[in-house]
Short mmCIF file of C-alpha atoms in Angstrom, two decimals:
data_model
loop_
_atom_site.label_atom_id
_atom_site.label_comp_id
_atom_site.label_asym_id
_atom_site.label_seq_id
_atom_site.Cartn_x
_atom_site.Cartn_y
_atom_site.Cartn_z
CA MET L 2 115.50 -95.32 -89.99
CA ARG L 3 115.61 -97.79 -87.18
CA TRP L 4 117.82 -95.46 -85.16
CA PHE L 5 115.48 -92.51 -85.80
CA PHE L 6 112.50 -94.40 -84.55
CA ALA L 7 114.36 -95.50 -81.36
CA LEU L 8 115.35 -91.90 -80.63
CA ALA L 9 111.76 -90.66 -80.95
CA MET L 10 110.49 -93.33 -78.60
CA ALA L 11 113.13 -92.40 -76.01
CA LEU L 12 112.19 -88.73 -76.11
CA LEU L 13 108.50 -89.53 -75.76
CA LEU L 14 109.14 -91.76 -72.71
CA CYS L 15 111.20 -89.01 -71.06
CA CYS L 16 108.38 -86.47 -71.41
CA CYS L 17 105.85 -88.82 -69.89
CA VAL L 18 108.05 -89.52 -66.90
CA GLN L 19 108.55 -85.80 -66.28
CA GLU L 20 104.75 -85.07 -66.40
CA GLU L 21 103.96 -87.91 -64.00
CA THR L 22 106.61 -86.63 -61.56
CA LYS L 23 105.08 -83.17 -61.68
CA ILE L 24 101.66 -84.48 -60.69
CA GLU L 25 102.89 -86.48 -57.69
CA THR L 26 105.05 -83.69 -56.25
CA PRO L 27 103.08 -81.97 -53.33
CA THR L 28 102.56 -78.22 -53.38
CA PRO L 29 104.99 -76.56 -50.96
CA THR L 30 103.39 -75.31 -47.64
CA PRO L 31 103.71 -71.51 -47.36
CA PRO L 32 105.69 -70.28 -44.33
CA GLU L 33 103.68 -69.33 -41.20
CA THR L 34 102.81 -65.66 -40.95
CA PRO L 35 103.89 -64.06 -37.57
CA THR L 36 100.85 -63.00 -35.38
CA THR L 37 100.42 -60.03 -32.95
CA THR L 38 97.92 -60.29 -30.02
CA VAL L 39 95.25 -57.53 -30.30
CA PRO L 40 92.80 -56.92 -27.36
CA THR L 41 89.29 -57.91 -28.22
CA THR L 42 86.62 -55.21 -28.01
CA PRO L 43 83.94 -56.08 -25.37
CA LEU L 44 80.31 -56.32 -26.38
CA THR L 45 79.37 -53.51 -23.89
CA THR L 46 81.51 -50.67 -22.60
CA PRO L 47 81.50 -49.84 -18.88
CA SER L 48 79.53 -46.63 -18.11
CA GLU L 49 81.32 -43.68 -16.65
CA LYS L 50 81.26 -43.41 -12.80
CA LYS L 51 78.23 -41.42 -11.68
CA GLU L 52 78.18 -38.78 -8.97
CA LEU L 53 75.42 -37.41 -6.77
CA LYS L 54 74.62 -33.84 -7.63
CA GLU L 55 71.96 -31.47 -6.32
CA VAL L 56 69.16 -30.86 -8.80
CA VAL L 57 65.91 -28.93 -8.86
CA PRO L 58 63.08 -30.62 -6.86
CA VAL L 59 59.81 -31.22 -8.67
CA LYS L 60 57.56 -32.69 -5.94
CA GLU L 61 55.80 -30.54 -3.34
CA ARG L 62 55.97 -31.54 0.31
CA GLU L 63 52.89 -32.81 2.16
CA GLU L 64 51.52 -32.29 5.65
CA ILE L 65 52.93 -34.93 7.98
CA PRO L 66 50.44 -37.83 8.46
CA LYS L 67 48.64 -37.89 11.80
CA GLU L 68 50.18 -41.22 12.82
CA PHE L 69 53.53 -39.43 13.21
CA LEU L 70 52.10 -36.96 15.75
CA ILE L 71 51.53 -37.42 19.49
CA LYS L 72 48.11 -38.83 20.30
CA LEU L 73 47.00 -35.97 22.52
CA LYS L 74 43.83 -36.50 24.56
CA PRO L 75 40.93 -34.43 25.89
CA TRP L 76 40.20 -34.00 29.62
CA PRO L 77 36.73 -35.53 29.99
CA LEU L 78 36.62 -36.09 33.77
CA VAL L 79 37.49 -34.04 36.82
CA ARG L 80 40.44 -36.38 37.45
CA GLY L 81 41.39 -36.58 33.80
CA THR L 82 40.76 -40.18 32.79
CA GLU L 83 38.52 -43.07 33.81
CA ARG L 84 41.47 -44.33 35.88
CA SER L 85 41.28 -41.12 37.98
CA ASP L 86 45.06 -40.71 37.56
CA CYS L 87 45.10 -37.01 36.48
CA TYR L 88 47.24 -38.09 33.51
CA THR L 89 47.71 -36.44 30.13
CA PRO L 90 50.02 -37.56 27.28
CA GLU L 91 52.04 -34.32 27.07
CA ILE L 92 52.38 -30.86 28.63
CA PRO L 93 54.14 -27.75 27.22
CA ARG L 94 57.27 -26.89 29.18
CA ARG L 95 57.16 -23.09 28.83
CA PRO L 96 53.75 -22.10 27.47
CA GLU L 97 52.42 -18.67 26.62
CA ILE L 98 49.14 -17.18 27.81
CA ALA L 99 46.74 -17.62 24.90
CA GLY L 100 43.69 -16.11 26.59
CA ILE L 101 42.05 -15.03 29.85
CA ALA L 102 38.30 -14.97 30.49
CA ASN L 103 36.11 -14.02 33.44
CA VAL L 104 34.11 -17.06 34.53
CA SER L 105 31.79 -18.24 37.27
CA ALA L 106 33.30 -21.37 38.81
CA ASN L 107 32.51 -21.29 42.55
CA PHE L 108 31.42 -24.89 42.85
CA ARG L 109 30.38 -26.26 46.25
CA GLY L 110 32.87 -24.09 48.12
CA GLU L 111 35.80 -24.56 45.75
CA ILE L 112 36.69 -23.94 42.11
CA SER L 113 35.26 -26.35 39.56
CA THR L 114 37.79 -28.27 37.49
CA PRO L 115 37.18 -27.74 33.74
CA VAL L 116 36.26 -30.72 31.58
CA VAL L 117 37.39 -30.16 28.02
CA ASP L 118 37.35 -31.61 24.54
CA ASP L 119 37.18 -28.86 21.91
CA ILE L 120 34.71 -27.05 24.21
CA VAL L 121 35.55 -25.96 27.75
CA PHE L 122 32.83 -26.76 30.32
CA LEU L 123 32.75 -25.02 33.70
CA PHE L 124 30.27 -25.11 36.54
CA ASP L 125 29.03 -23.30 39.57
CA SER L 126 26.49 -24.90 41.84
CA GLN L 127 23.51 -23.89 39.68
CA ARG L 128 24.73 -23.46 36.10
CA VAL L 129 26.64 -25.14 33.30
CA TYR L 130 28.81 -22.91 31.07
CA ALA L 131 30.23 -23.93 27.69
CA TYR L 132 33.07 -21.89 26.14
CA ARG L 133 34.79 -21.90 22.79
CA ASP L 134 36.83 -18.70 22.75
CA GLU L 135 33.69 -17.05 24.14
CA LEU L 136 30.54 -18.24 25.90
CA LEU L 137 28.85 -20.79 23.63
CA TRP L 138 25.87 -21.59 25.86
CA SER L 139 24.83 -21.91 29.48
CA PHE L 140 22.05 -23.73 31.31
CA ASN L 141 20.54 -23.07 34.74
CA VAL L 142 19.98 -26.51 36.28
CA GLU L 143 18.57 -25.14 39.56
CA GLU L 144 15.99 -23.06 37.72
CA SER L 145 14.88 -25.92 35.46
CA PHE L 146 15.10 -28.87 37.86
CA GLY L 147 15.01 -27.28 41.32
CA LYS L 148 18.31 -29.03 42.16
CA ASP L 149 21.96 -28.12 42.47
CA ILE L 150 24.81 -29.61 40.44
CA LYS L 151 26.85 -32.17 42.37
CA ALA L 152 28.99 -33.93 39.71
CA TYR L 153 29.73 -33.84 35.97
CA ALA L 154 31.64 -35.69 33.23
CA LEU L 155 32.06 -35.85 29.45
CA GLY L 156 31.26 -38.82 27.23
CA ASP L 157 28.99 -38.95 24.20
CA TYR L 158 27.19 -36.12 26.00
CA LEU L 159 27.93 -33.79 28.89
CA TYR L 160 26.50 -35.59 31.93
CA VAL L 161 25.40 -33.73 35.06
CA GLY L 162 24.26 -35.32 38.34
CA THR L 163 22.31 -33.34 40.91
CA THR L 164 21.17 -33.19 44.49
CA ALA L 165 18.06 -35.16 45.41
CA GLY L 166 14.62 -33.57 45.15
CA LYS L 167 11.12 -34.88 45.80
CA LYS L 168 11.58 -37.42 43.00
CA GLY L 169 15.21 -38.20 43.74
CA PHE L 170 18.30 -37.00 41.89
CA SER L 171 18.47 -36.11 38.22
CA LEU L 172 20.98 -37.40 35.67
CA ILE L 173 20.98 -35.01 32.70
CA ALA L 174 22.63 -35.52 29.30
CA PHE L 175 23.36 -32.32 27.36
CA GLU L 176 24.33 -32.12 23.71
CA LYS L 177 27.78 -30.63 23.91
CA GLU L 178 27.56 -28.27 20.96
CA SER L 179 24.12 -26.79 21.55
CA GLY L 180 23.32 -27.34 25.23
CA LYS L 181 20.02 -29.03 24.40
CA ILE L 182 18.96 -31.81 26.75
CA ALA L 183 19.33 -35.13 24.92
CA TRP L 184 17.74 -37.08 27.80
CA HIS L 185 17.39 -37.00 31.57
CA LYS L 186 16.54 -39.49 34.29
CA GLU L 187 14.77 -38.87 37.57
CA VAL L 188 16.12 -41.57 39.90
CA ASP L 189 13.77 -42.05 42.83
CA ILE L 190 16.14 -42.53 45.76
CA ALA L 191 16.83 -40.23 48.71
CA GLY L 192 20.56 -39.81 48.07
CA SER L 193 22.19 -37.03 46.05
CA VAL L 194 24.87 -37.73 43.48
CA SER L 195 28.32 -37.75 45.08
CA ALA L 196 30.47 -39.13 42.24
CA LEU L 197 30.17 -39.59 38.48
CA THR L 198 32.43 -41.19 35.91
CA VAL L 199 32.17 -42.21 32.27
CA SER L 200 33.81 -45.22 30.68
CA ASP L 201 31.75 -47.42 28.37
CA LEU L 202 29.00 -46.76 30.93
CA VAL L 203 27.94 -43.68 32.89
CA CYS L 204 28.37 -44.63 36.55
CA VAL L 205 26.84 -42.61 39.37
CA GLY L 206 27.43 -42.89 43.12
CA THR L 207 25.15 -41.42 45.75
CA ASP L 208 25.60 -40.17 49.29
CA ASN L 209 24.96 -41.65 52.69
CA LEU L 210 21.20 -40.95 52.73
CA ASP L 211 20.73 -43.77 50.23
CA PRO L 212 24.11 -45.03 48.96
CA TRP L 213 24.07 -46.79 45.60
CA VAL L 214 26.27 -47.36 42.59
CA MET L 215 24.26 -47.19 39.34
CA CYS L 216 25.62 -47.66 35.84
CA PHE L 217 23.73 -46.51 32.73
CA THR L 218 24.40 -46.73 29.02
CA GLN L 219 25.38 -43.42 27.49
CA ASP L 220 21.81 -43.20 26.15
CA GLY L 221 20.32 -43.47 29.65
CA GLU L 222 19.38 -47.14 30.03
CA LEU L 223 20.07 -48.57 33.50
CA ARG L 224 22.43 -51.55 33.18
CA TRP L 225 22.96 -52.44 36.82
CA LYS L 226 22.95 -51.07 40.35
CA ALA L 227 24.43 -52.17 43.67
CA LYS L 228 23.90 -51.08 47.26
CA VAL L 229 27.07 -49.92 49.04
CA ALA L 230 28.03 -49.19 52.62
CA GLY L 231 28.10 -45.37 52.60
CA THR L 232 28.67 -42.21 50.57
CA VAL L 233 30.48 -43.02 47.33
CA ASN L 234 33.73 -41.01 47.44
CA GLY L 235 34.84 -41.79 43.92
CA PHE L 236 35.49 -44.25 41.11
CA ALA L 237 38.37 -45.62 39.07
CA VAL L 238 38.02 -47.91 36.05
CA GLY L 239 40.68 -50.35 34.88
CA ASN L 240 40.91 -53.72 33.13
CA GLY L 241 37.14 -54.12 32.95
CA LYS L 242 36.64 -53.40 36.65
CA LEU L 243 34.96 -50.54 38.49
CA PHE L 244 36.72 -49.70 41.75
CA VAL L 245 34.51 -47.87 44.25
CA SER L 246 35.34 -46.24 47.56
CA SER L 247 32.68 -45.67 50.22
CA ASN L 248 32.77 -47.00 53.78
CA LYS L 249 34.32 -50.01 52.04
CA LEU L 250 36.58 -50.43 49.04
CA TYR L 251 34.83 -52.44 46.30
CA ALA L 252 35.66 -53.96 42.93
CA PHE L 253 32.77 -54.66 40.53
CA GLU L 254 32.76 -56.11 37.05
CA LEU L 255 32.05 -53.02 34.99
CA LYS L 256 29.71 -54.56 32.41
CA THR L 257 27.55 -56.63 34.76
CA GLY L 258 27.93 -55.17 38.26
CA LYS L 259 29.11 -58.50 39.66
CA LEU L 260 30.87 -57.93 43.00
CA LEU L 261 34.45 -59.22 42.76
CA TRP L 262 35.77 -58.27 46.19
CA GLU L 263 35.40 -55.76 49.03
CA ILE L 264 37.59 -54.47 51.88
CA ASP L 265 35.87 -53.32 55.03
CA LYS L 266 37.61 -49.96 55.42
CA SER L 267 36.85 -46.39 54.35
CA TYR L 268 39.51 -44.92 52.07
CA SER L 269 39.79 -41.92 49.75
CA ALA L 270 38.57 -42.16 46.17
CA PRO L 271 40.69 -44.69 44.26
CA LEU L 272 43.30 -44.24 41.55
CA TYR L 273 44.11 -47.11 39.14
CA LYS L 274 47.43 -47.37 37.32
CA ASN L 275 49.46 -50.24 35.86
CA GLY L 276 47.31 -52.91 37.50
CA ILE L 277 47.44 -51.31 40.97
CA VAL L 278 44.70 -49.54 42.95
CA PHE L 279 45.98 -46.65 45.09
CA VAL L 280 44.05 -44.96 47.92
CA THR L 281 44.98 -42.70 50.82
CA LEU L 282 43.99 -42.51 54.49
CA TYR L 283 45.41 -40.42 57.37
CA GLY L 284 48.48 -39.48 55.34
CA TYR L 285 49.24 -43.06 54.25
CA VAL L 286 49.21 -44.30 50.67
CA TYR L 287 47.92 -47.87 50.21
CA ALA L 288 48.55 -50.02 47.14
CA PHE L 289 46.27 -52.96 46.30
CA SER L 290 46.42 -55.49 43.49
CA GLU L 291 43.44 -55.83 41.17
CA ASP L 292 42.24 -58.84 43.20
CA GLY L 293 42.21 -56.86 46.45
CA LYS L 294 45.52 -57.95 48.00
CA GLN L 295 47.37 -55.19 49.86
CA LEU L 296 50.81 -54.73 48.30
CA TRP L 297 52.18 -51.99 50.53
CA LYS L 298 51.33 -49.11 52.85
CA LYS L 299 53.62 -46.11 53.47
CA TYR L 300 53.33 -42.72 55.10
CA PHE L 301 53.80 -39.74 52.76
CA GLY L 302 51.70 -37.08 54.51
CA ALA L 303 49.20 -37.48 51.66
CA GLY L 304 45.98 -35.50 52.00
CA GLU L 305 42.53 -35.35 50.44
CA ASP L 306 40.13 -32.56 49.60
CA GLN L 307 36.83 -32.11 51.47
CA TYR L 308 35.18 -34.71 49.22
CA PHE L 309 37.83 -37.41 49.88
CA ASN L 310 39.52 -37.04 46.50
CA PRO L 311 43.20 -37.87 47.10
CA LEU L 312 45.89 -35.36 46.23
CA LEU L 313 47.49 -37.97 44.05
CA SER L 314 48.32 -38.42 40.38
CA ALA L 315 50.30 -40.94 38.31
CA SER L 316 52.30 -41.14 35.11
CA ASP L 317 53.24 -44.47 33.56
CA TYR L 318 56.36 -44.51 35.71
CA ALA L 319 55.67 -42.76 39.01
CA LEU L 320 53.20 -41.46 41.58
CA TYR L 321 53.11 -37.76 42.43
CA ILE L 322 52.07 -37.19 46.04
CA PRO L 323 51.80 -33.69 47.54
CA ARG L 324 52.76 -33.70 51.21
CA THR L 325 50.14 -31.70 53.11
CA LEU L 326 50.27 -33.39 56.54
CA GLY L 327 52.97 -33.73 59.18
CA GLU L 328 55.84 -31.58 60.37
CA LYS L 329 57.99 -31.65 57.24
CA ASN L 330 57.93 -28.82 54.69
CA LEU L 331 55.14 -29.09 52.17
CA ALA L 332 56.40 -30.61 48.93
CA LEU L 333 55.61 -32.71 45.88
CA GLN L 334 57.02 -36.21 46.29
CA VAL L 335 57.89 -38.48 43.36
CA VAL L 336 57.41 -42.14 44.30
CA ASP L 337 57.77 -45.36 42.30
CA PHE L 338 55.06 -48.04 42.22
CA ASP L 339 56.77 -49.96 45.02
CA GLY L 340 56.52 -46.95 47.33
CA ASN L 341 60.15 -45.79 47.09
CA LEU L 342 60.83 -42.05 47.16
CA LEU L 343 62.59 -40.93 43.97
CA GLY L 344 62.73 -37.17 44.50
CA LEU L 345 60.80 -34.12 45.64
CA PHE L 346 60.08 -30.46 44.93
CA ASN L 347 59.85 -28.16 47.96
CA LEU L 348 57.29 -25.40 47.95
CA THR L 349 58.05 -21.91 49.19
CA LYS L 350 56.92 -20.78 52.63
CA ASP L 351 53.14 -20.62 53.15
CA GLU L 352 52.33 -22.38 49.85
CA ILE L 353 49.88 -25.28 50.00
CA PRO L 354 49.88 -27.84 47.14
CA GLY L 355 46.82 -28.97 45.22
CA PHE L 356 45.98 -31.72 42.70
CA PRO L 357 48.97 -32.41 40.41
CA VAL L 358 48.50 -33.17 36.72
CA ALA L 359 51.07 -35.59 35.29
CA SER L 360 52.52 -36.62 31.97
CA ASN L 361 55.42 -39.03 31.64
CA SER L 362 57.93 -36.17 31.72
CA VAL L 363 56.25 -33.01 33.03
CA VAL L 364 54.03 -32.32 36.06
CA ILE L 365 51.81 -29.32 36.76
CA LEU L 366 51.48 -28.55 40.47
CA PRO L 367 48.90 -25.97 41.59
CA ALA L 368 49.51 -24.16 44.87
CA LYS L 369 48.03 -21.31 46.89
CA THR L 370 48.59 -18.91 49.73
CA GLU L 371 46.17 -16.42 51.25
CA SER L 372 47.17 -13.84 48.64
CA TYR L 373 47.76 -15.71 45.40
CA GLY L 374 47.25 -18.84 43.39
CA LYS L 375 50.07 -20.36 41.36
CA ILE L 376 50.96 -23.23 39.06
CA TYR L 377 54.41 -24.76 38.73
CA ILE L 378 55.46 -26.72 35.66
CA LEU L 379 58.07 -29.24 36.82
CA TRP L 380 60.45 -31.50 34.91
CA ARG L 381 59.97 -35.06 36.22
CA GLY L 382 58.18 -33.51 39.18
CA THR L 383 61.34 -32.09 40.75
CA GLU L 384 62.85 -29.21 38.71
CA LYS L 385 61.02 -26.00 37.86
CA LEU L 386 60.59 -25.07 34.21
CA TYR L 387 57.88 -22.40 34.53
CA GLU L 388 55.51 -20.77 36.99
CA LEU L 389 52.44 -18.57 36.75
CA LYS L 390 51.03 -16.56 39.66
CA HIS L 391 47.62 -14.88 39.99
CA ALA L 392 46.99 -12.52 42.92
CA GLY L 393 43.71 -12.48 44.79
CA SER L 394 42.01 -12.44 48.18
CA GLU L 395 40.25 -15.35 49.89
CA VAL L 396 41.99 -17.45 47.30
CA PHE L 397 40.71 -20.88 46.25
CA MET L 398 43.11 -23.62 45.14
CA PRO L 399 43.65 -23.27 41.36
CA LYS L 400 42.20 -26.12 39.28
CA VAL L 401 43.99 -27.48 36.21
CA ALA L 402 43.01 -29.48 33.14
CA VAL L 403 45.15 -30.33 30.10
CA SER L 404 43.32 -31.08 26.87
CA ASN L 405 44.89 -31.71 23.46
CA GLY L 406 48.14 -30.01 24.47
CA LYS L 407 46.57 -26.88 26.01
CA ILE L 408 46.57 -26.05 29.72
CA TYR L 409 43.40 -24.68 31.33
CA VAL L 410 43.75 -23.09 34.77
CA VAL L 411 40.99 -21.53 36.84
CA PHE L 412 42.27 -18.94 39.34
CA SER L 413 40.18 -17.02 41.84
CA ASP L 414 40.22 -13.26 42.31
CA ASN L 415 38.02 -13.86 45.33
CA ARG L 416 35.13 -16.15 46.23
CA SER L 417 32.75 -14.63 43.73
CA SER L 418 35.08 -13.91 40.79
CA GLN L 419 37.25 -16.38 38.90
CA LYS L 420 39.40 -16.27 35.78
CA LEU L 421 40.08 -18.99 33.21
CA TYR L 422 43.60 -18.92 31.76
CA VAL L 423 44.40 -20.82 28.58
CA LEU L 424 48.11 -21.60 28.16
CA SER L 425 49.61 -23.13 25.07
CA ASP L 426 52.66 -23.41 22.85
CA ARG L 427 51.83 -22.02 19.42
CA ASN L 428 55.42 -21.81 18.14
CA VAL L 429 56.74 -24.32 15.64
CA PRO L 430 60.17 -25.93 16.22
CA ARG L 431 63.25 -24.15 14.89
CA ILE L 432 65.19 -25.90 12.12
CA ALA L 433 68.37 -23.84 12.29
CA SER L 434 70.19 -25.59 9.44
CA VAL L 435 70.22 -28.63 7.18
CA GLU L 436 73.54 -29.97 5.89
CA VAL L 437 73.89 -32.55 3.09
CA SER L 438 77.03 -34.42 2.03
CA ALA L 439 77.23 -36.94 -0.81
CA GLU L 440 79.60 -39.89 -1.21
CA ASN L 441 79.17 -42.49 -3.97
CA ASP L 442 75.44 -43.26 -3.93
CA GLU L 443 74.73 -42.20 -0.32
CA LEU L 444 73.59 -38.93 1.19
CA ALA L 445 74.37 -37.99 4.79
CA ILE L 446 71.85 -35.47 6.12
CA SER L 447 72.09 -33.55 9.40
CA ALA L 448 69.80 -30.94 10.93
CA LEU L 449 70.11 -28.62 13.93
CA VAL L 450 66.70 -28.44 15.64
CA SER L 451 65.32 -26.91 18.85
CA ASP L 452 62.06 -26.05 20.60
CA PRO L 453 62.46 -24.15 23.90
CA GLU L 454 58.72 -24.16 24.66
CA SER L 455 57.87 -27.87 24.39
CA ALA L 456 61.08 -29.72 23.44
CA ILE L 457 61.23 -32.10 20.48
CA TYR L 458 59.02 -35.15 20.07
CA ARG L 459 60.58 -36.42 16.84
CA VAL L 460 62.57 -35.30 13.82
CA SER L 461 61.82 -37.21 10.63
CA LEU L 462 63.11 -37.30 7.08
CA ALA L 463 60.41 -37.31 4.41
CA TYR L 464 61.82 -38.74 1.19
CA PHE L 465 60.54 -39.58 -2.29
CA ASP L 466 62.18 -41.87 -4.82
CA GLY L 467 59.08 -42.72 -6.80
CA GLY L 468 55.54 -43.24 -5.57
CA LYS L 469 54.57 -41.39 -2.36
CA TRP L 470 56.44 -39.62 0.41
CA ASN L 471 58.02 -42.02 2.88
CA TYR L 472 59.20 -41.21 6.40
CA LYS L 473 62.10 -42.33 8.55
CA ASP L 474 63.10 -40.98 11.95
CA MET L 475 66.39 -39.13 12.17
CA ASP L 476 68.77 -40.18 14.93
CA LEU L 477 69.73 -37.94 17.79
CA GLY L 478 73.34 -36.96 17.19
CA ARG L 479 74.37 -37.34 20.82
CA ARG L 480 72.85 -38.59 24.06
CA TYR L 481 73.80 -37.42 27.52
CA VAL L 482 74.32 -39.41 30.69
CA ARG L 483 71.39 -37.45 32.09
CA GLU L 484 68.59 -36.24 29.85
CA PRO L 485 68.55 -32.42 29.66
CA VAL L 486 66.08 -30.69 31.98
CA GLY L 487 63.03 -30.14 29.81
CA GLY L 488 63.92 -32.92 27.39
CA TYR L 489 65.95 -33.28 24.21
CA GLY L 490 65.50 -30.36 21.86
CA ILE L 491 64.74 -27.82 24.60
CA SER L 492 68.15 -26.54 23.44
CA GLU L 493 69.59 -27.02 19.97
CA GLU L 494 70.36 -30.65 19.09
CA LEU L 495 71.83 -32.40 16.05
CA TYR L 496 69.76 -35.03 14.24
CA THR L 497 71.19 -37.24 11.46
CA ALA L 498 70.07 -39.70 8.77
CA THR L 499 71.40 -41.35 5.60
CA LEU L 500 69.72 -42.07 2.29
CA ARG L 501 70.93 -44.46 -0.43
CA VAL L 502 70.07 -43.14 -3.88
CA LYS L 503 69.22 -45.38 -6.84
CA GLU L 504 68.71 -42.72 -9.49
CA ARG L 505 67.10 -39.68 -7.87
CA VAL L 506 65.69 -38.72 -4.49
CA GLU L 507 63.86 -35.72 -3.02
CA PHE L 508 63.58 -35.08 0.71
CA TYR L 509 62.91 -32.58 3.49
CA VAL L 510 63.23 -32.47 7.28
CA VAL L 511 60.14 -32.49 9.53
CA ALA L 512 60.36 -31.49 13.21
CA VAL L 513 57.48 -32.14 15.64
CA ASP L 514 57.41 -30.76 19.17
CA ASN L 515 55.57 -32.14 22.20
CA SER L 516 52.58 -29.87 21.51
CA ASN L 517 52.24 -31.22 17.93
CA ASN L 518 53.53 -28.04 16.33
CA VAL L 519 55.30 -28.94 13.08
CA ALA L 520 58.14 -27.28 11.16
CA TYR L 521 59.36 -28.20 7.67
CA SER L 522 62.60 -27.51 5.86
CA LYS L 523 62.71 -26.75 2.15
CA VAL L 524 62.62 -29.69 -0.29
CA TYR L 525 66.03 -30.92 -1.51
CA ALA L 526 66.70 -33.09 -4.57
CA TYR L 527 69.76 -35.13 -5.60
CA ALA L 528 70.39 -37.34 -8.63
CA LEU L 529 73.14 -39.69 -9.86
CA THR L 530 74.58 -38.04 -12.96
#
């Protein structure tokens, strides 16, 4: 029994040892599983590359805003502007005849120069005539006031100055549209009106019988007056000063009449340009600074008319001086502001030049012989672009005005019959083609444009990418060493521009000529798709 018990105890001990060993033995670590690298999927996928494609436009074009047009001006004074420079912003190169009318314009032994805003005013010695396509109204000053017309100008009203009567001269203000008299002044001095200009004030000069300068408000209130040395030949206004020529050359402060300086010599009527006062005498042109210092004096054979108005005009860059005196051939001379000759245009035999009208690029030169009157339109004053001749007998010098892009010329058939020609450019520019190429998000646009009548002022791209139409100027595709005669666009020229497109853009080409005629291309549209 003892051996049985010992055997049982040994077996029990062996089982316990085996169970304890099982508990302490760690669980085997499984073998590592091989891994394969798999690209991770991004949170967002890149969009497909977009291309510019032409689509259907949805926005209508608009009329080009006025600020993109030339600021054309009326012709309110006989010599164009208050500066007496016979200057106008632009002139058609090759105009067409828009109308011809029979008029009465024999004014003091010559043709009257029209003064024009949207109404054309002409004068003979007794009557005022107002035209808009046809006669609008007329008024007989001699019949109503017993006086002849001596001078006239446009401002708030049409102002007319007369010869002296028993109560002196009359200054009459007409309503432009109706011809009714808004007010008139009887100025009790012996002198007749010899000159009249309008700036902020209406300034009148009188003749040698009683020579005065008088300046009125445009409603007829006398602001100031000053006695001068002789017949007032003419005025020019510039930089707040009134320059007056009589037997002396004067400068007055325009607002107050304060005398600033005087030169004891009798010159032609003055012209003011770029801070310089120009006058003529015995064929010489004189240049004075605003403070009365003589800058230069040179002989150009420059003449005057019978009322001492100089045959002289000025652009922003040059003087235009017809040569009417001396042994040389008669010609139009182009002179810089230092008196240096830049070029000239020779007239044909027997032609006599008149008062030139100047823009910064084109000059109109009237001329006459015994058998005809003529105007030349000249590029830079030296190269002929156009001419118009009108035959007659006992011919007066043609008179020219340019108002709001139209040319008004009065020719004489004879001393008792005159004709008013209206010349203009009514043709829009030609947009021959528009080409568009697209690359990535950019459009390259080119246009072939021309205007043989007035040349091109600007070519713009109107574009819309949300909001309103915007404008950018297109670039001239090529520039020449010498600008073409007549200006860029007189012949076909290439203009280019680029547009960067965000999502969608619509655009069209706008061409403006130097007479403010406007042409438009069709509207194009492109989108990134």
